[in-house]
PDB file of C-alpha atoms in Angstrom:
ATOM      1  CA  UNK A   1       0.000   0.000   0.000  1.00 84.00           C
ATOM      2  CA  UNK A   2       1.575   3.353  -0.993  1.00 90.00           C
ATOM      3  CA  UNK A   3       1.888   6.230   1.418  1.00 89.00           C
ATOM      4  CA  UNK A   4      -0.663   9.077   1.275  1.00 90.00           C
ATOM      5  CA  UNK A   5       0.809  12.382   0.096  1.00 92.00           C
ATOM      6  CA  UNK A   6       0.534  15.431   2.329  1.00 92.00           C
ATOM      7  CA  UNK A   7      -1.140  18.465   0.762  1.00 93.00           C
ATOM      8  CA  UNK A   8       1.670  21.071   0.807  1.00 93.00           C
ATOM      9  CA  UNK A   9      -0.685  24.061   0.724  1.00 93.00           C
ATOM     10  CA  UNK A  10      -2.530  22.801   3.799  1.00 92.00           C
ATOM     11  CA  UNK A  11       0.770  21.988   5.514  1.00 92.00           C
ATOM     12  CA  UNK A  12       1.922  25.600   5.105  1.00 91.00           C
ATOM     13  CA  UNK A  13      -1.338  27.068   6.460  1.00 90.00           C
ATOM     14  CA  UNK A  14      -2.554  24.660   9.151  1.00 91.00           C
ATOM     15  CA  UNK A  15      -0.754  23.944  12.425  1.00 90.00           C
ATOM     16  CA  UNK A  16      -1.478  20.725  14.324  1.00 91.00           C
ATOM     17  CA  UNK A  17      -1.188  20.806  18.121  1.00 90.00           C
ATOM     18  CA  UNK A  18       0.038  17.939  20.286  1.00 91.00           C
ATOM     19  CA  UNK A  19      -3.563  17.069  21.189  1.00 90.00           C
ATOM     20  CA  UNK A  20      -4.543  16.909  17.501  1.00 88.00           C
ATOM     21  CA  UNK A  21      -6.359  20.225  17.153  1.00 90.00           C
ATOM     22  CA  UNK A  22      -6.022  22.082  13.851  1.00 92.00           C
ATOM     23  CA  UNK A  23      -5.172  25.785  14.101  1.00 92.00           C
ATOM     24  CA  UNK A  24      -5.247  28.395  11.337  1.00 89.00           C
ATOM     25  CA  UNK A  25      -4.372  32.066  10.883  1.00 87.00           C
ATOM     26  CA  UNK A  26      -7.066  34.727  10.796  1.00 83.00           C
ATOM     27  CA  UNK A  27      -8.103  36.241   7.472  1.00 82.00           C
ATOM     28  CA  UNK A  28      -7.373  39.786   6.253  1.00 76.00           C
ATOM     29  CA  UNK A  29      -4.187  39.989   8.316  1.00 77.00           C
ATOM     30  CA  UNK A  30      -1.695  41.116   5.685  1.00 76.00           C
ATOM     31  CA  UNK A  31      -3.547  43.279   3.158  1.00 79.00           C
ATOM     32  CA  UNK A  32      -3.765  47.058   3.870  1.00 81.00           C
ATOM     33  CA  UNK A  33      -2.377  46.622   7.365  1.00 79.00           C
ATOM     34  CA  UNK A  34      -1.413  50.303   7.860  1.00 84.00           C
ATOM     35  CA  UNK A  35      -5.027  51.460   7.801  1.00 87.00           C
ATOM     36  CA  UNK A  36      -6.171  49.029  10.468  1.00 86.00           C
ATOM     37  CA  UNK A  37      -6.104  49.962  14.160  1.00 87.00           C
ATOM     38  CA  UNK A  38      -3.364  48.535  16.390  1.00 88.00           C
ATOM     39  CA  UNK A  39      -5.967  46.607  18.371  1.00 88.00           C
ATOM     40  CA  UNK A  40      -7.076  44.803  15.208  1.00 83.00           C
ATOM     41  CA  UNK A  41      -3.558  43.940  14.007  1.00 85.00           C
ATOM     42  CA  UNK A  42      -2.689  42.625  17.474  1.00 84.00           C
ATOM     43  CA  UNK A  43      -5.615  40.203  17.315  1.00 82.00           C
ATOM     44  CA  UNK A  44      -4.332  38.845  13.991  1.00 82.00           C
ATOM     45  CA  UNK A  45      -1.350  37.278  15.797  1.00 80.00           C
ATOM     46  CA  UNK A  46      -3.649  34.776  17.555  1.00 81.00           C
ATOM     47  CA  UNK A  47      -4.459  31.503  15.864  1.00 87.00           C
ATOM     48  CA  UNK A  48      -7.993  30.151  15.585  1.00 87.00           C
ATOM     49  CA  UNK A  49      -9.234  26.589  15.750  1.00 89.00           C
ATOM     50  CA  UNK A  50     -10.484  25.175  12.450  1.00 90.00           C
ATOM     51  CA  UNK A  51     -14.261  24.874  12.166  1.00 89.00           C
ATOM     52  CA  UNK A  52     -15.692  21.436  12.864  1.00 90.00           C
ATOM     53  CA  UNK A  53     -17.228  21.227   9.380  1.00 92.00           C
ATOM     54  CA  UNK A  54     -13.743  21.537   7.792  1.00 89.00           C
ATOM     55  CA  UNK A  55     -11.930  19.272  10.253  1.00 90.00           C
ATOM     56  CA  UNK A  56     -12.455  15.965   8.405  1.00 90.00           C
ATOM     57  CA  UNK A  57     -11.394  17.386   5.025  1.00 92.00           C
ATOM     58  CA  UNK A  58      -8.257  19.034   6.404  1.00 91.00           C
ATOM     59  CA  UNK A  59      -7.322  15.976   8.455  1.00 88.00           C
ATOM     60  CA  UNK A  60      -7.425  13.964   5.218  1.00 90.00           C
ATOM     61  CA  UNK A  61      -5.018  16.481   3.616  1.00 91.00           C
ATOM     62  CA  UNK A  62      -2.591  16.155   6.548  1.00 90.00           C
ATOM     63  CA  UNK A  63      -2.448  12.419   7.252  1.00 88.00           C
ATOM     64  CA  UNK A  64       0.884  12.340   9.146  1.00 82.00           C
ATOM     65  CA  UNK A  65       0.556  15.503  11.219  1.00 71.00           C
TER      66      UNK A  65
END
């Protein structure tokens, strides 16, 4: 049985924790950053958990994470 390939785009964007949770960056964090308030740009540094509806699809893309 051949190995399953990891999706490189998902690997670059999704971080897997030790407990198996999938974390992602927030959207709109890099475009037109100078206009946004400091409070908003500070909140972009936090990572969010992936939605439960996307979890199965992303877990299939990252089989060895």
